[in-house]
């Protein structure tokens, strides 16, 4: 399929509400992959994860300051990165992702070595190296369909199979 | 006259079939669709090869569970947890008595429902029967996500042993699975 150059400037800002579905690969103290749906509306996340045969069934809801994670046994609420690490075996700055998915650094922290080539955007922010590629146009937006985030030996790979904008 | 559960399971000790799979979130909204080929053989061996939308290979033999994602260049493995109740596809290998030790069995309109007696990764599993075929497998995980698998093009020749072995391809990172 045809791939597009990443957006040249920030005119391509994702709408406030969007959703995506695809596959999330995680490598760290725990490793594996899961089907993912991610709905972002009114600055709140609702993420469903499910691994093969009902394994890794997880729902993540809320935002960085107050996140709840529901897995088979437990519903845990608290500061995002702490409970993510405990419940999932990996963690990520969840509120930065709506900016990262747009190919931008989050506004609240410095970002370094921002690079843009004809097929890829990458930068480092808050200790995470973010790389976006496989850009395709969806409803007029040029959006990445693969996002790789690496930090302290942990690697998250989000493969997007479908975007749904302005939900 | 349809086969009873024991006869149905006995018939499906070793077979392969194409599958189509739909996963729904707890509100019943479609989360994902996938398709591929499943193979099962005695000794609790399972090969679940998803071909769309993503390639993914799950191989379970009596010692190891391999999950290989070519597009993530990653193969994770963990040892089979013999204490944990059967994962649904391995249900086929059991007989009613073995299943009764782990699940409560009830008949439903088009098959059988298995409700785990103790905590497992499912709240229920269903085997859908069509005459003397296992036509489907449904399961609900513990946060209410429901997966519906339908089988077709059943092939009852015994799948070859190599299907249930997995050797990670060159250059693929092998990680220990969660």
Coordinates of C-alpha atoms in Angstrom, one line a residue:
Chain A
X1 CA 0.0 0.0 0.0
X2 CA 1.2 3.5 -0.6
X3 CA 3.0 5.2 2.2
X4 CA 3.1 8.9 2.7
X5 CA 5.7 11.3 4.1
X6 CA 5.0 12.3 7.7
X7 CA 3.1 15.6 8.1
X8 CA 5.5 18.5 7.5
X9 CA 4.1 20.8 10.2
X10 CA 1.7 20.5 13.1
X11 CA -1.3 21.5 11.0
X12 CA -2.2 17.9 11.1
X13 CA -3.3 17.9 14.7
X14 CA -5.4 14.8 15.6
X15 CA -9.0 15.6 16.7
X16 CA -9.6 15.7 20.4
X17 CA -11.5 12.4 20.3
X18 CA -10.2 9.4 18.3
X19 CA -9.9 5.6 18.6
X20 CA -7.7 3.0 17.1
X21 CA -7.4 -0.8 17.0
X22 CA -4.4 -3.0 16.3
X23 CA -1.8 -5.0 18.1
X24 CA 0.5 -4.0 21.0
X25 CA 3.8 -5.7 21.4
X26 CA 5.5 -5.3 24.8
X27 CA 9.0 -6.3 25.8
X28 CA 10.3 -5.8 29.3
X29 CA 10.0 -7.7 32.5
X30 CA 7.1 -9.3 30.8
X31 CA 6.9 -9.8 27.0
X32 CA 4.2 -10.7 24.6
X33 CA 1.5 -9.2 22.4
X34 CA -2.1 -8.4 22.7
X35 CA -5.0 -7.1 20.6
X36 CA -5.6 -3.5 21.5
X37 CA -8.4 -1.0 21.2
X38 CA -7.7 2.5 22.4
X39 CA -10.4 5.2 22.7
X40 CA -9.4 8.7 23.7
X41 CA -12.1 11.2 24.5
X42 CA -12.3 14.3 26.7
X43 CA -8.7 13.7 27.7
X44 CA -9.5 10.3 29.1
X45 CA -8.2 7.0 27.8
X46 CA -10.1 3.7 27.6
X47 CA -7.8 0.9 26.5
X48 CA -8.8 -2.8 26.1
X49 CA -6.1 -5.4 25.8
X50 CA -6.6 -9.1 25.2
X51 CA -4.0 -11.8 24.5
X52 CA -4.6 -15.2 22.9
X53 CA -7.4 -17.3 24.5
X54 CA -8.4 -14.7 27.1
X55 CA -5.0 -14.3 28.5
X56 CA -3.8 -10.8 29.5
X57 CA -7.4 -9.5 29.5
X58 CA -6.9 -5.9 30.7
X59 CA -8.8 -2.6 30.7
X60 CA -7.0 0.7 31.4
X61 CA -9.2 3.7 32.0
X62 CA -8.6 7.3 33.1
X63 CA -5.5 9.5 32.6
X64 CA -2.0 9.9 34.0
X65 CA -3.0 11.4 37.3
X66 CA -5.8 8.9 38.0
X67 CA -5.7 5.6 36.2
X68 CA -7.6 2.4 36.9
X69 CA -6.4 -0.9 35.5
X70 CA -8.7 -3.9 35.6
X71 CA -7.2 -7.4 35.0
X72 CA -8.6 -10.8 35.9
X73 CA -8.4 -10.4 39.7
X74 CA -7.9 -6.9 40.5
X75 CA -9.1 -3.4 39.9
X76 CA -6.2 -1.0 40.8
X77 CA -6.4 2.8 40.8
X78 CA -3.6 5.3 41.3
X79 CA -0.8 7.1 39.6
X80 CA -0.5 5.7 36.1
X81 CA 3.1 4.7 35.8
X82 CA 3.2 2.9 39.1
X83 CA 0.2 0.8 38.7
X84 CA 1.0 0.0 35.0
X85 CA 4.3 -1.4 36.0
X86 CA 2.8 -3.4 38.8
X87 CA -0.2 -4.8 36.8
X88 CA 1.2 -5.0 33.3
X89 CA 5.0 -5.4 33.7
X90 CA 5.5 -2.3 31.6
X91 CA 4.7 1.4 31.9
X92 CA 4.6 4.4 29.6
X93 CA 3.6 8.1 30.0
X94 CA 0.1 7.6 28.9
X95 CA -0.9 11.3 28.5
X96 CA 2.0 11.9 26.2
X97 CA 0.7 9.3 23.6
X98 CA -2.0 11.5 22.1
X99 CA 0.8 13.9 21.1
X100 CA 3.3 11.1 20.2
X101 CA 0.7 9.5 17.9
X102 CA 0.5 12.8 16.2
X103 CA 4.2 12.8 15.6
X104 CA 4.8 15.5 18.2
X105 CA 6.5 15.7 21.5
X106 CA 4.2 16.4 24.5
X107 CA 4.2 20.1 25.4
X108 CA 5.0 19.6 29.1
X109 CA 8.5 18.3 28.9
X110 CA 11.6 19.0 26.7
X111 CA 12.2 16.8 23.7
X112 CA 15.6 16.2 22.0
X113 CA 17.0 15.0 18.7
X114 CA 13.7 15.5 16.8
X115 CA 14.3 14.0 13.3
X116 CA 12.0 13.8 10.4
X117 CA 12.8 11.9 7.2
X118 CA 10.7 11.1 4.2
X119 CA 9.1 8.1 6.0
X120 CA 9.8 8.5 9.7
X121 CA 9.6 10.8 12.7
X122 CA 11.6 10.2 15.8
X123 CA 12.5 12.1 19.0
X124 CA 13.4 11.5 22.6
X125 CA 11.3 12.8 25.4
X126 CA 11.4 12.1 29.2
X127 CA 13.8 9.2 28.6
X128 CA 11.6 7.5 26.0
X129 CA 12.8 7.2 22.4
X130 CA 9.7 7.5 20.2
X131 CA 9.7 6.4 16.5
X132 CA 6.8 6.7 14.1
X133 CA 6.6 5.3 10.6
X134 CA 4.2 3.5 8.1
X135 CA 2.4 6.7 7.5
X136 CA -0.9 6.5 5.6
X137 CA -3.7 9.0 5.0
X138 CA -6.9 8.5 7.0
X139 CA -9.8 11.0 6.5
X140 CA -7.4 13.6 5.4
X141 CA -4.9 13.0 8.3
X142 CA -1.5 11.6 7.6
X143 CA -1.1 9.1 10.5
X144 CA 1.6 6.7 11.6
X145 CA 0.5 3.0 11.7
X146 CA 3.6 1.8 13.6
X147 CA 4.8 3.5 16.8
X148 CA 7.8 2.1 18.7
X149 CA 8.7 3.5 22.2
X150 CA 11.9 2.4 24.0
X151 CA 12.9 3.3 27.5
X152 CA 15.2 1.6 30.0
X153 CA 15.3 -1.7 28.0
X154 CA 11.5 -1.8 27.7
X155 CA 10.1 -1.7 24.2
X156 CA 6.4 -1.1 23.2
X157 CA 5.4 -1.5 19.6
X158 CA 1.9 -0.3 18.6
X159 CA 0.8 -1.6 15.2
X160 CA -2.4 0.2 14.2
X161 CA -4.8 -1.6 11.9
X162 CA -7.5 1.0 11.9
X163 CA -7.9 4.6 13.0
X164 CA -11.3 6.1 13.8
X165 CA -11.3 9.9 14.1
X166 CA -13.6 12.3 15.8
X167 CA -15.5 9.5 17.5
Chain B
X1 CA -29.0 -37.9 16.2
X2 CA -26.3 -35.6 17.4
X3 CA -23.2 -36.9 19.1
X4 CA -23.1 -36.5 22.9
X5 CA -20.3 -34.5 24.4
X6 CA -17.9 -37.5 24.9
X7 CA -18.4 -38.6 21.3
X8 CA -18.0 -35.1 20.0
X9 CA -14.7 -34.6 21.9
X10 CA -13.5 -38.1 21.0
X11 CA -14.0 -37.2 17.3
X12 CA -12.0 -34.0 17.7
X13 CA -8.9 -35.4 19.5
X14 CA -6.8 -34.5 16.5
X15 CA -8.0 -32.3 13.6
X16 CA -7.3 -29.0 11.8
X17 CA -9.7 -26.4 10.5
X18 CA -9.8 -22.9 9.2
X19 CA -11.1 -20.4 11.8
X20 CA -12.7 -16.9 11.9
X21 CA -12.6 -15.1 15.2
X22 CA -14.5 -12.0 16.4
X23 CA -13.6 -10.3 19.8
X24 CA -16.1 -8.0 21.5
X25 CA -15.5 -5.7 24.4
X26 CA -17.7 -5.8 27.6
X27 CA -20.3 -3.6 25.9
X28 CA -20.5 -5.9 22.9
X29 CA -18.6 -3.6 20.6
X30 CA -16.5 -5.4 18.0
X31 CA -12.8 -5.1 19.0
X32 CA -11.0 -7.3 16.5
X33 CA -11.5 -9.8 13.8
X34 CA -9.0 -12.4 12.8
X35 CA -8.7 -15.6 10.7
X36 CA -6.3 -18.4 10.3
X37 CA -5.8 -22.2 10.8
X38 CA -6.0 -24.2 14.0
X39 CA -4.5 -27.7 14.5
X40 CA -5.0 -29.8 17.5
X41 CA -3.5 -33.2 18.5
X42 CA -3.4 -35.5 21.4
X43 CA -1.2 -34.6 24.3
X44 CA -2.7 -31.2 24.7
X45 CA -0.9 -29.9 21.6
X46 CA -2.3 -26.9 19.8
X47 CA -1.2 -24.7 16.9
X48 CA -3.2 -21.5 16.4
X49 CA -1.9 -19.7 13.3
X50 CA -3.5 -16.3 12.7
X51 CA -3.0 -15.0 9.2
X52 CA -5.1 -11.9 9.1
X53 CA -5.1 -9.0 10.0
X54 CA -1.7 -9.8 11.6
X55 CA 0.5 -12.8 11.3
X56 CA 0.7 -14.5 14.7
X57 CA 1.6 -18.1 15.7
X58 CA 0.7 -19.7 19.0
X59 CA 2.2 -23.2 19.5
X60 CA 1.3 -25.1 22.7
X61 CA 2.9 -28.5 23.4
X62 CA 2.9 -30.3 26.6
X63 CA 5.9 -28.3 27.9
X64 CA 6.0 -24.8 26.2
X65 CA 3.7 -22.1 25.0
X66 CA 5.3 -20.1 22.1
X67 CA 3.8 -16.9 20.8
X68 CA 5.5 -15.6 17.7
X69 CA 4.7 -12.2 16.2
X70 CA 6.7 -11.8 12.9
X71 CA 5.7 -8.1 12.6
X72 CA 7.1 -7.5 16.1
X73 CA 10.2 -9.7 15.3
X74 CA 9.5 -11.2 18.7
X75 CA 8.9 -14.7 20.0
X76 CA 7.9 -15.1 23.6
X77 CA 7.7 -18.4 25.4
X78 CA 6.7 -19.7 28.8
X79 CA 6.5 -23.2 30.2
X80 CA 3.0 -24.7 30.3
X81 CA 1.5 -24.1 33.6
X82 CA 0.0 -27.5 34.2
X83 CA -1.8 -26.3 37.3
X84 CA -3.8 -23.7 35.4
X85 CA -7.1 -24.9 34.1
X86 CA -7.3 -25.9 30.4
X87 CA -7.2 -23.1 27.9
X88 CA -10.3 -23.5 25.7
X89 CA -8.7 -25.1 22.6
X90 CA -7.2 -27.8 24.8
X91 CA -10.7 -28.7 26.0
X92 CA -10.9 -30.8 22.9
X93 CA -8.2 -33.1 24.2
X94 CA -10.0 -33.9 27.4
X95 CA -13.0 -36.2 28.0
X96 CA -16.0 -35.3 30.1
X97 CA -14.7 -36.7 33.3
X98 CA -11.4 -34.7 33.1
X99 CA -13.4 -31.6 32.2
X100 CA -15.9 -32.1 35.0
X101 CA -12.9 -31.8 37.4
X102 CA -12.3 -28.2 36.3
X103 CA -15.6 -27.0 34.8
X104 CA -19.3 -27.2 35.5
X105 CA -20.9 -28.5 32.2
X106 CA -24.3 -27.4 31.0
X107 CA -26.1 -27.9 27.8
X108 CA -27.0 -24.8 25.8
X109 CA -29.2 -24.6 22.7
X110 CA -26.5 -25.3 20.2
X111 CA -23.8 -27.0 22.3
X112 CA -22.2 -27.1 25.7
X113 CA -21.2 -24.4 28.2
X114 CA -18.2 -24.8 30.6
X115 CA -18.0 -22.7 33.7
X116 CA -14.7 -22.9 35.6
X117 CA -15.1 -24.2 39.1
X118 CA -12.1 -22.1 40.3
X119 CA -10.5 -18.9 39.1
X120 CA -9.1 -19.2 35.6
X121 CA -8.6 -16.8 32.7
X122 CA -12.2 -17.3 31.6
X123 CA -15.6 -16.8 33.1
X124 CA -17.1 -19.2 30.6
X125 CA -16.3 -21.3 27.5
X126 CA -18.8 -22.6 25.0
X127 CA -18.4 -25.4 22.4
X128 CA -20.9 -24.9 19.5
X129 CA -22.1 -28.2 18.0
X130 CA -23.4 -28.6 14.5
X131 CA -24.4 -32.2 14.0
X132 CA -21.2 -34.2 14.6
X133 CA -19.0 -31.2 14.1
X134 CA -17.5 -28.8 16.7
X135 CA -18.5 -25.7 14.7
X136 CA -17.4 -23.0 17.1
X137 CA -15.7 -22.1 20.4
X138 CA -16.7 -19.1 22.4
X139 CA -15.1 -17.7 25.6
X140 CA -15.5 -14.8 27.9
X141 CA -12.5 -13.5 29.8
X142 CA -12.6 -12.1 33.3
X143 CA -13.2 -8.5 32.3
X144 CA -16.1 -9.5 30.1
X145 CA -14.5 -9.4 26.7
X146 CA -16.1 -12.1 24.5
X147 CA -14.4 -14.0 21.7
X148 CA -16.4 -16.1 19.2
X149 CA -14.4 -18.5 17.0
X150 CA -16.1 -20.4 14.2
X151 CA -14.4 -23.4 12.5
X152 CA -14.9 -24.6 9.0
X153 CA -13.2 -26.9 6.5
X154 CA -12.6 -29.5 9.2
X155 CA -9.8 -32.0 8.3
X156 CA -9.6 -35.0 10.6
X157 CA -6.3 -36.5 9.4
X158 CA -3.9 -36.4 12.3
X159 CA -1.7 -33.2 12.0
X160 CA 2.0 -33.9 11.7
X161 CA 4.1 -33.6 14.9
X162 CA 6.3 -30.8 13.5
X163 CA 3.3 -28.5 13.5
X164 CA 3.5 -28.5 17.3
X165 CA 7.2 -27.7 17.5
X166 CA 8.5 -24.2 17.2
X167 CA 12.0 -23.0 16.4
X168 CA 12.4 -19.2 16.4
X169 CA 13.7 -18.0 13.0
X170 CA 17.1 -16.4 12.7
X171 CA 17.2 -12.8 14.0
X172 CA 14.0 -13.0 16.0
X173 CA 14.4 -11.9 19.6
X174 CA 13.3 -14.6 22.0
X175 CA 11.8 -13.2 25.2
X176 CA 10.2 -14.9 28.2
X177 CA 6.4 -14.5 28.0
X178 CA 4.1 -12.9 30.5

